[in-house]
CSV table of C-alpha atoms in Angstrom, one decimal:
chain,number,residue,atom,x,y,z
A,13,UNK,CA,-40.5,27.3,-50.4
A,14,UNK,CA,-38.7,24.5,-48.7
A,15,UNK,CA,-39.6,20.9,-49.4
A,16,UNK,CA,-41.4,19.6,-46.1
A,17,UNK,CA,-39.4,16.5,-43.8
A,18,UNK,CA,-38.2,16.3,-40.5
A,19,UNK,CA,-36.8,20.0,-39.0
A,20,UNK,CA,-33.1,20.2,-38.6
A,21,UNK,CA,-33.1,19.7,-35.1
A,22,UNK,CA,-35.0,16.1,-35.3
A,23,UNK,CA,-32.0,14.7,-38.0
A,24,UNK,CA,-29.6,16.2,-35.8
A,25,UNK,CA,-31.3,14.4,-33.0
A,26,UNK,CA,-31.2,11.6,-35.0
A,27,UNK,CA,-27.7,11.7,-35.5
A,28,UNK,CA,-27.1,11.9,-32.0
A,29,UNK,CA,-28.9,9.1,-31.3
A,30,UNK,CA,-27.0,7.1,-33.8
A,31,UNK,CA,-23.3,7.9,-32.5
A,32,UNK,CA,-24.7,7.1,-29.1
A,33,UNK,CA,-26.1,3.8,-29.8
A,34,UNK,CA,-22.8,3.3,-31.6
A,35,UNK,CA,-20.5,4.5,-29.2
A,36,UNK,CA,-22.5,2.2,-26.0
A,37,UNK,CA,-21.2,-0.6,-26.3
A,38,UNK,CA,-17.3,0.8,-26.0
A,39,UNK,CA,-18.7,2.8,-23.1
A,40,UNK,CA,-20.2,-0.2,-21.5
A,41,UNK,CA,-16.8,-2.0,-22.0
A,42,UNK,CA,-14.6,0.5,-20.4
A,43,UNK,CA,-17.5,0.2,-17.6
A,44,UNK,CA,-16.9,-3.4,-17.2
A,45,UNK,CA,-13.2,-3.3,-17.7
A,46,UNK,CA,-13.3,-1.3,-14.5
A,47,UNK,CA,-15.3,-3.3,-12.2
A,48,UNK,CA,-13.8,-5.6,-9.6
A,49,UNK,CA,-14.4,-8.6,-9.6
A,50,UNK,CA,-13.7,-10.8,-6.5
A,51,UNK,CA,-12.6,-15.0,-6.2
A,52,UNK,CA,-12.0,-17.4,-3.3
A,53,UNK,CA,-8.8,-18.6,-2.3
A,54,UNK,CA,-8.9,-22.0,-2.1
A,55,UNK,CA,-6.5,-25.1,-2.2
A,56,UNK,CA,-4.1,-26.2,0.9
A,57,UNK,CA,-3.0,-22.4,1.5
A,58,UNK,CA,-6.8,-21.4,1.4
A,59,UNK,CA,-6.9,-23.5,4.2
A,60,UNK,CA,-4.0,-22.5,6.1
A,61,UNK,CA,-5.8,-18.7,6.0
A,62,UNK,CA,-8.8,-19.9,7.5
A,63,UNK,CA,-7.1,-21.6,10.1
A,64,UNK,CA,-4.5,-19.8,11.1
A,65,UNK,CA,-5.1,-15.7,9.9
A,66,UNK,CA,-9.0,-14.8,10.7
A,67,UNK,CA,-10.2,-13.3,13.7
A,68,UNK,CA,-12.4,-10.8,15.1
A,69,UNK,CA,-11.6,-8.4,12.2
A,70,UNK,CA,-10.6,-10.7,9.2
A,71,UNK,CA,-13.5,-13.3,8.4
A,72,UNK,CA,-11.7,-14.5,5.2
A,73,UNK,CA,-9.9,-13.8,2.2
A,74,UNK,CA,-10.4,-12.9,-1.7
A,75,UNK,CA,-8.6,-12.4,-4.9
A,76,UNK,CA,-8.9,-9.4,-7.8
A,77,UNK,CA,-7.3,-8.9,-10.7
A,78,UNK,CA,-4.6,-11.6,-9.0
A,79,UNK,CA,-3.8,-10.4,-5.8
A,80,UNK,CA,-5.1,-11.4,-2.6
A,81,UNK,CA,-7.4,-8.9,-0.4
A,82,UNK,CA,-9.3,-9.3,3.1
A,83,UNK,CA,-12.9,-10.4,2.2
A,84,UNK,CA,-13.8,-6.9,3.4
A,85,UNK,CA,-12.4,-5.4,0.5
A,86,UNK,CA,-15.4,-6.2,-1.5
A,87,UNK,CA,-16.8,-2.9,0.1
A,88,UNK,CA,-13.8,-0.8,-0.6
A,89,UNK,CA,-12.8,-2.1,-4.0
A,90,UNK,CA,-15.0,0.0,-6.3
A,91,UNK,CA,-14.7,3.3,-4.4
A,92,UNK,CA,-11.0,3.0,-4.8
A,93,UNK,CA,-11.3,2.3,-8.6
A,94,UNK,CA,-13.5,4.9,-9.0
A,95,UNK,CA,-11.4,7.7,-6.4
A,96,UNK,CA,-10.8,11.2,-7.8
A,97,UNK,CA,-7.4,11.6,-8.1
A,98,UNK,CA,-4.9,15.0,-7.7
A,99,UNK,CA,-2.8,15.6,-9.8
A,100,UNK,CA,-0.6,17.3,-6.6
A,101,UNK,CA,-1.0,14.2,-4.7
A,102,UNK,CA,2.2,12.5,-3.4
A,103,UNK,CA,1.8,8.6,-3.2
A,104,UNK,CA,4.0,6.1,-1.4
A,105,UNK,CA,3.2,2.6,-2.3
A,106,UNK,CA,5.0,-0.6,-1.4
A,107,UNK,CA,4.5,-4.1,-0.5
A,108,UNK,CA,3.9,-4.7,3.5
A,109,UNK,CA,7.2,-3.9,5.5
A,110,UNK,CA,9.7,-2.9,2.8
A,111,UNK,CA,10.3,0.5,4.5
A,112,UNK,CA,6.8,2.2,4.4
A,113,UNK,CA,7.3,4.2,7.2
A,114,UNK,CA,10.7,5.1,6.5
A,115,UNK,CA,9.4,6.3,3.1
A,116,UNK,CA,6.8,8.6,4.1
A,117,UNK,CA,8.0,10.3,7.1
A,118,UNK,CA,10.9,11.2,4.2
A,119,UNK,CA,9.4,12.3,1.5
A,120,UNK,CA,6.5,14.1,4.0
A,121,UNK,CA,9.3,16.1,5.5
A,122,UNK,CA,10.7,17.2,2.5
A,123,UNK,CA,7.3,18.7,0.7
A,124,UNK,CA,6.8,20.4,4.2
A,125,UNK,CA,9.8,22.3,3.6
A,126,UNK,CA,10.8,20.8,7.3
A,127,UNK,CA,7.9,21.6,8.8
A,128,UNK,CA,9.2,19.0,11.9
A,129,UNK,CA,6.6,21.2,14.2
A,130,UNK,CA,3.6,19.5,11.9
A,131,UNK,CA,5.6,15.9,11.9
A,132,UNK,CA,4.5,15.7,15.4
A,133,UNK,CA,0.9,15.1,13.8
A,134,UNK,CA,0.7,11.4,13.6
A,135,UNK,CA,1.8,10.0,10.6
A,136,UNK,CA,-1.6,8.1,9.8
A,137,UNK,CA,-3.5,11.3,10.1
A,138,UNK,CA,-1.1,13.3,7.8
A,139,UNK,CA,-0.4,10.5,5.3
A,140,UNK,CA,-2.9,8.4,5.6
A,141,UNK,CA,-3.4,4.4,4.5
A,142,UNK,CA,-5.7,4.1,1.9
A,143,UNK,CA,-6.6,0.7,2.3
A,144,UNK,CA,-6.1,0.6,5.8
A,145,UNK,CA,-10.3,0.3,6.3
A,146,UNK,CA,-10.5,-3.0,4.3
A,147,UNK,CA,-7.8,-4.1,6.6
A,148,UNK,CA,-10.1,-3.9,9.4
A,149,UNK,CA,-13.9,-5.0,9.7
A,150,UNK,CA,-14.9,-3.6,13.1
A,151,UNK,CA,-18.3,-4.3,12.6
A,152,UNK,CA,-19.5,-6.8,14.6
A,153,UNK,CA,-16.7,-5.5,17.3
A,154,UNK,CA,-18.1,-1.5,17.7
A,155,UNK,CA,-21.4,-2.5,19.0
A,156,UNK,CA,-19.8,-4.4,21.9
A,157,UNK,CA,-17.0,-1.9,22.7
A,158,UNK,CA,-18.3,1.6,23.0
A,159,UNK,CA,-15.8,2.8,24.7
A,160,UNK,CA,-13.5,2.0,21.3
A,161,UNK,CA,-13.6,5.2,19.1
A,162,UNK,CA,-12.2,5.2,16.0
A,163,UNK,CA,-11.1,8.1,13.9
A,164,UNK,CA,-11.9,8.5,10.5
A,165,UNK,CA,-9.0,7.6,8.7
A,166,UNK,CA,-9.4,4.1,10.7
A,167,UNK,CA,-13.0,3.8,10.1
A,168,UNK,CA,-13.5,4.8,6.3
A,169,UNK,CA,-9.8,5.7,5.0
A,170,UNK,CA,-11.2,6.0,1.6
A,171,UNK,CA,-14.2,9.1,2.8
A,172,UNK,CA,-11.2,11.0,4.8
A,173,UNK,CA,-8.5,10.9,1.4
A,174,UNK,CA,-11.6,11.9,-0.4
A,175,UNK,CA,-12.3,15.0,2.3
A,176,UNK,CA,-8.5,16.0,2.6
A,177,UNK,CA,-7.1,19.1,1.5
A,178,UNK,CA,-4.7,19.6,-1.3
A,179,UNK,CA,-1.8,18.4,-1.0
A,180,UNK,CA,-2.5,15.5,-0.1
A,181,UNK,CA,-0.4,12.4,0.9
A,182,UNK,CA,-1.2,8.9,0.1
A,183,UNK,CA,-0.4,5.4,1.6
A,184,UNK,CA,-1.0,2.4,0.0
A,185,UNK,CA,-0.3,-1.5,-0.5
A,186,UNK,CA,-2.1,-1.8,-3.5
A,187,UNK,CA,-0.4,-3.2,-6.7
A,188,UNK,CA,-0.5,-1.1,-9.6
A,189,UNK,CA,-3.5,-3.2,-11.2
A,190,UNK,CA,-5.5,-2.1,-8.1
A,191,UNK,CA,-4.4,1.6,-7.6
A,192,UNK,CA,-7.6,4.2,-9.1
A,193,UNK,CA,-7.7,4.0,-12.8
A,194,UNK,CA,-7.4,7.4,-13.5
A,195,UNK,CA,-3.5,6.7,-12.5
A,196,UNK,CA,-3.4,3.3,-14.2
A,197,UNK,CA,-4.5,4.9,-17.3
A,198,UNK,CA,-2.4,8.1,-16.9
A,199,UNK,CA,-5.4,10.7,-16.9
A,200,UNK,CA,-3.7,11.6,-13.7
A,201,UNK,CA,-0.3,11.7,-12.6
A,202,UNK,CA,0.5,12.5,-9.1
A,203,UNK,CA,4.2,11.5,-7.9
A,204,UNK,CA,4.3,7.9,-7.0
A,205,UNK,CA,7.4,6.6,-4.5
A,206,UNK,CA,8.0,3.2,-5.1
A,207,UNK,CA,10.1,1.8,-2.3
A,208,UNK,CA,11.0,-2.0,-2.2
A,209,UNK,CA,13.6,-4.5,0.0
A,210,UNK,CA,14.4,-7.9,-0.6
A,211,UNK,CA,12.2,-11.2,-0.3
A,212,UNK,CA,13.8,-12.8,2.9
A,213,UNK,CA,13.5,-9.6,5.3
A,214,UNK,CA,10.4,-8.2,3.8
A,215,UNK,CA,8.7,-11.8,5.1
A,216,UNK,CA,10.5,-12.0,8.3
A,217,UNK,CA,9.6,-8.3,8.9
A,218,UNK,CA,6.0,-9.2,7.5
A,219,UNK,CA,5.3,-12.4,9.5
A,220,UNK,CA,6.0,-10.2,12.9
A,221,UNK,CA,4.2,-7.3,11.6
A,222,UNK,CA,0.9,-10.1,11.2
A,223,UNK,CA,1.1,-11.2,14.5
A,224,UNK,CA,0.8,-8.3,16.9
A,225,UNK,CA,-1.0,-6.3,14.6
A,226,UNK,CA,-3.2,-8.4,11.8
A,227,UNK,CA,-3.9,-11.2,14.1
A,228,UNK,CA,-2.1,-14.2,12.5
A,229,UNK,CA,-1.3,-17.3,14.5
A,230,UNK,CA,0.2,-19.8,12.6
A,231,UNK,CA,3.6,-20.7,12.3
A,232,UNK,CA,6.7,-19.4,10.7
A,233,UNK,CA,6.8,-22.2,8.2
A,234,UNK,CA,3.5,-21.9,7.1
A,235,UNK,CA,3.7,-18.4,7.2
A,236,UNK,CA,6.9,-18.6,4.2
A,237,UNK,CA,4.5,-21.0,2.4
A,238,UNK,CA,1.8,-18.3,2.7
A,239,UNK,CA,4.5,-15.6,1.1
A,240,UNK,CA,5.9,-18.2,-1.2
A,241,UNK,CA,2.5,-19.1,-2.5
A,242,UNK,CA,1.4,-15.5,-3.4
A,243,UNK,CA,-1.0,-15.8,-0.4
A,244,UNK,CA,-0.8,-13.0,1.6
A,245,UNK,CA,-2.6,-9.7,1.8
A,246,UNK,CA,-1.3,-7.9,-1.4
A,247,UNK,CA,0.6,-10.4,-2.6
A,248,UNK,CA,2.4,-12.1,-4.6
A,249,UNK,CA,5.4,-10.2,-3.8
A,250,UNK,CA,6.8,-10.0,-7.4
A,251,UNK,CA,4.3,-9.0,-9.8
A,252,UNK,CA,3.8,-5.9,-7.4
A,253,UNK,CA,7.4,-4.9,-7.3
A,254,UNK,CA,8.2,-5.6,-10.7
A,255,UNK,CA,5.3,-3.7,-12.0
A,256,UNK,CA,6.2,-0.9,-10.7
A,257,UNK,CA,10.3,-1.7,-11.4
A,258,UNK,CA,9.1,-1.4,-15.1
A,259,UNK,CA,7.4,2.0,-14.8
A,260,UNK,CA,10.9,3.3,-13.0
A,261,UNK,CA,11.7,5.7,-16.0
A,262,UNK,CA,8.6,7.6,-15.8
A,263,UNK,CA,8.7,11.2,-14.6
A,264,UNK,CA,6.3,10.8,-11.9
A,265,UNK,CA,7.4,7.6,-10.4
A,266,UNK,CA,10.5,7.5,-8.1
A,267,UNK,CA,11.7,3.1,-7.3
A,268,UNK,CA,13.6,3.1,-3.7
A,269,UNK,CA,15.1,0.2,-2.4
A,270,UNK,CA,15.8,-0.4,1.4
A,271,UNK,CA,18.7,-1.6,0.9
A,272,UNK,CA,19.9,1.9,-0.4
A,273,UNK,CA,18.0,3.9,2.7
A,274,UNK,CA,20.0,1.7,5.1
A,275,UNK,CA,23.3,1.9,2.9
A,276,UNK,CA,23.3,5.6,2.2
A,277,UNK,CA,20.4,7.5,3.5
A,278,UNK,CA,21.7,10.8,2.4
A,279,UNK,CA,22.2,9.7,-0.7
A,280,UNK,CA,18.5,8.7,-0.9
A,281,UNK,CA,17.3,11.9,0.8
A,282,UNK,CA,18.8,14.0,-1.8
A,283,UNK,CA,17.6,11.8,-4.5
A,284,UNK,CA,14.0,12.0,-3.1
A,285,UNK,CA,14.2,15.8,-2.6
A,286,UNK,CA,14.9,16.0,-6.3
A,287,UNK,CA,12.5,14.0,-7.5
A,288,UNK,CA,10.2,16.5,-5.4
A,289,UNK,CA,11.4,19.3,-6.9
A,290,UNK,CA,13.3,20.8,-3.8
A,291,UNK,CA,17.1,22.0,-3.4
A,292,UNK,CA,18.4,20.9,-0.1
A,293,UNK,CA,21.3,22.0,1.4
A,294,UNK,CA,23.9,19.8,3.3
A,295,UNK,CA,22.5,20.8,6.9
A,296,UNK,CA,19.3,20.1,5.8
A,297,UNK,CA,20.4,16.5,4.4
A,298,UNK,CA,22.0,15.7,7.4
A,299,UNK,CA,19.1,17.1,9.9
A,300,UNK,CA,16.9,14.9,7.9
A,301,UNK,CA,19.3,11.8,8.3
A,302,UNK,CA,19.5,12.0,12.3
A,303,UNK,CA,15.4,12.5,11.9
A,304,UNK,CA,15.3,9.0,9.9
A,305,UNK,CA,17.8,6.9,12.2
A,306,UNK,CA,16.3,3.8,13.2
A,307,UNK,CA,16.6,4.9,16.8
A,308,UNK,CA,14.6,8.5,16.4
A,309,UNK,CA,11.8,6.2,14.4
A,310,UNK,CA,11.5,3.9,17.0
A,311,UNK,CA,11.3,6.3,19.7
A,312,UNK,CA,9.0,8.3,17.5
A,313,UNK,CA,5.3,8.5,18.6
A,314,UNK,CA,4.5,10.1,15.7
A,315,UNK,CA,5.6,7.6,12.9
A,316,UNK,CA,6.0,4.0,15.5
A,317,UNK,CA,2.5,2.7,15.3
A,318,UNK,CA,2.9,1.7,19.2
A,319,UNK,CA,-0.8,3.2,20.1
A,320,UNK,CA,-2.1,1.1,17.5
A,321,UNK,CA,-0.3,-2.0,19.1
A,322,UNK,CA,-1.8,-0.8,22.5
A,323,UNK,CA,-5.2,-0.7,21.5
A,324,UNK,CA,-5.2,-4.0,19.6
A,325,UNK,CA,-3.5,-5.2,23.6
A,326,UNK,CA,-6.3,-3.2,25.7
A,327,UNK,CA,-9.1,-5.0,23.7
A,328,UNK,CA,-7.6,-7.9,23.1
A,329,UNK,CA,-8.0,-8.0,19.5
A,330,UNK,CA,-4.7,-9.9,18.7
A,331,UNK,CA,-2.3,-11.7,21.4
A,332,UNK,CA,1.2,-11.3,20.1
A,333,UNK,CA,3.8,-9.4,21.8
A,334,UNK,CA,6.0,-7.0,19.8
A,335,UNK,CA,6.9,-3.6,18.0
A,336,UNK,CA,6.0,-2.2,15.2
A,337,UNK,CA,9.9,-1.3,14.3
A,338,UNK,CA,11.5,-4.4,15.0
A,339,UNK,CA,14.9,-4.3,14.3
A,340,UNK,CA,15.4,-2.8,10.9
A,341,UNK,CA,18.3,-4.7,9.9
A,342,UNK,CA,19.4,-5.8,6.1
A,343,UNK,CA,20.0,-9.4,6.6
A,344,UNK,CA,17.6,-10.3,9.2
A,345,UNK,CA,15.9,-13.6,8.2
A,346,UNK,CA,19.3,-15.2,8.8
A,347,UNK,CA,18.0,-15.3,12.6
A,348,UNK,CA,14.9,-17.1,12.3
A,349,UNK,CA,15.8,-19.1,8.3
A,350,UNK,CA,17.2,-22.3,8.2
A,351,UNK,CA,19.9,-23.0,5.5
A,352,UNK,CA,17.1,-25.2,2.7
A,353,UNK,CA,14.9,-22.0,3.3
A,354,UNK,CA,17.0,-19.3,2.3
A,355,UNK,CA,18.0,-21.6,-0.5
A,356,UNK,CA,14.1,-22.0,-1.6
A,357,UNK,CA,13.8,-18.1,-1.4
A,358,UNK,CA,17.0,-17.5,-3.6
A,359,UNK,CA,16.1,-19.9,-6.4
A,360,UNK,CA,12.6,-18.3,-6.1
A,361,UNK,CA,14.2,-14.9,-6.2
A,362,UNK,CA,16.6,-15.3,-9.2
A,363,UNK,CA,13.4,-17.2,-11.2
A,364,UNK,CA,11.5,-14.4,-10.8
A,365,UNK,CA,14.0,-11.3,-11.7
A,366,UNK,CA,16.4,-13.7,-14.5
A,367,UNK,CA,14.4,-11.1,-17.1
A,368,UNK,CA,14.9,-7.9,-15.0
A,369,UNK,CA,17.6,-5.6,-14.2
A,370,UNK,CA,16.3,-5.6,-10.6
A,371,UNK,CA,19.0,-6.7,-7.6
A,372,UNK,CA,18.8,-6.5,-4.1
């Protein structure tokens, strides 16, 4: 006869308990690792935000894990950090107006197989922005303009990636510390393209881009000071390039430059198609290419942004004058920078890559 004591299933029970208790804590610190957590941006370029970049849609600014977000972000963040991610997902990410666009209307094209018949879907709805919601707080602005619908991937960018079919294709500004952990932490690995372009243009191309579509209304100098100073939406500017610039060798994770697209787009298309898996042929290349120009882009409804401009005109939501495709030029700041600036971006430049095999 056995002695009496607690059953089996009560020690095991026990156990259980035990490892739990043991384990909380570690689960409780991955938990907190995880969660956002938001600052103010203060000091002299604090200032200049407050002054000269909020508006209807942009009451203020904040900063996670480094980088600087609208304050609206603080309803995004967490649902971002937490989003399910596909391992068949394609993601182009970049810093603001390094050749976004450019990017995705590419590598788009390609995993359609040339399905230029589906291009003609705008680009948003196709490859959507992920963080194009936090961009945007409409909510004091809806109740007062009924007549201003919004789609979904305006409205809540993060519900319609959720809802999308597989594949899907992802947009998005964010810097590798604030893409979805289950990519930071490699549980999932969907192909990331990486494209970046060099300091001078991408604020030149930035700073217009602000204006007629973000609302900013400063000027060009403080503008540089904002870019300098790491200020910006998604900035700074190097830590997000360089982190992905040291994650350049891994399989899923393609780094573009601008400067290459503009120098030999074929070169780049095949290099992309590769990277996706897909054997082009030297018609194909070349359709592509004439697809890409700057003048088919432009003239593009599909891919050139210019209803977004026109409803940001019709309800007068920002004041500027301009286009979304500008000029598209390597070289460009030499227009609008004077000789001490350029100097101030180069030495900034070359501090910031002397450790890096990065050029531009």
């Amino acid at each position: 006869m056995e002695a009496s004591g607690p059953s089996k299933t009560l020690i095991q029970q026990i156990v259980w308990n035990s490892i739990h208790l043991i384990c909380l804590p570690v689960a409780l610190h991955k938990s907190v690792q995880n969660m956002l957590e938001f600052n103010e941006v203060n000091g002299e370029l604090g200032e200049i935000l407050l002054k000269k970049f909020t508006n209807q849609f942009r009451i203020g600014y904040v900063k996670s894990r480094g980088y600087v977000l609208p304050e609206y972000y603080r309803k995004f963040g967490q649902r971002v950090e937490e989003l399910e991610v596909r391992d068949d997902d394609l993601w182009v990410v970049s810093f603001p107006k390094t050749g976004t666009t450019w990017t995705q209307e590419m590598a788009w094209v390609i995993n359609q197989d040339f399905d230029f018949e589906g291009a003609k879907v705008p680009l948003p709805e196709r490859f959507p922005f992920l963080d194009h919601t936090p961009l945007f707080d409409y909510t004091d602005i809806l109740p007062n303009l009924p007549e201003l619908q919004l789609p979904l991937f305006v409205s809540d960018s993060v519900t319609y990636i959720n809802e999308m079919k597989s594949p899907r294709y992802i947009k998005t500004h964010l810097p590798w510390e604030l893409l979805p952990k289950q990519i930071r932490e490699g549980t999932k690995k969907p192909k990331i393209i990486y494209v970046a372009r060099n300091a001078k243009d991408t604020c030149v191309s930035y700073y217009h881009h602000c204006k007629i579509l973000e609302g900013y209304s400063g000027s060009f100098d403080n503008y540089c000071k904002l870019f300098l100073g790491g200020s910006l939406c998604f900035a700074p500017f190097w830590p997000h390039v360089l982190n992905f610039w040291k994650r350049r060798d891994e399989p899923n994770i393609l780094f573009l430059k601008y400067e290459d697209l503009k120098k030999d787009l074929p070169a780049v298309i095949r290099k992309t198609a590769a990277f996706l898996g897909k054997d082009l042929n030297e018609e194909q290349v070349d359709l592509l290419a004439e697809h890409l120009s700057f003048a088919r882009m432009k003239s593009n409804p599909a891919v050139n942004y210019e209803a977004a401009i026109e409803i940001n005109r019709r309800f007068n939501l920002t004041t500027a004058d301009g286009h979304f495709m500008r000029s598209g030029q390597v070289g460009n700041y030499k227009e609008v920078m004077g000789p001490e600036l350029i100097a101030e971006f180069d030495r900034w430049t070359q501090e910031n890559l002397a450790k890096s095999e990065l050029t531009f």
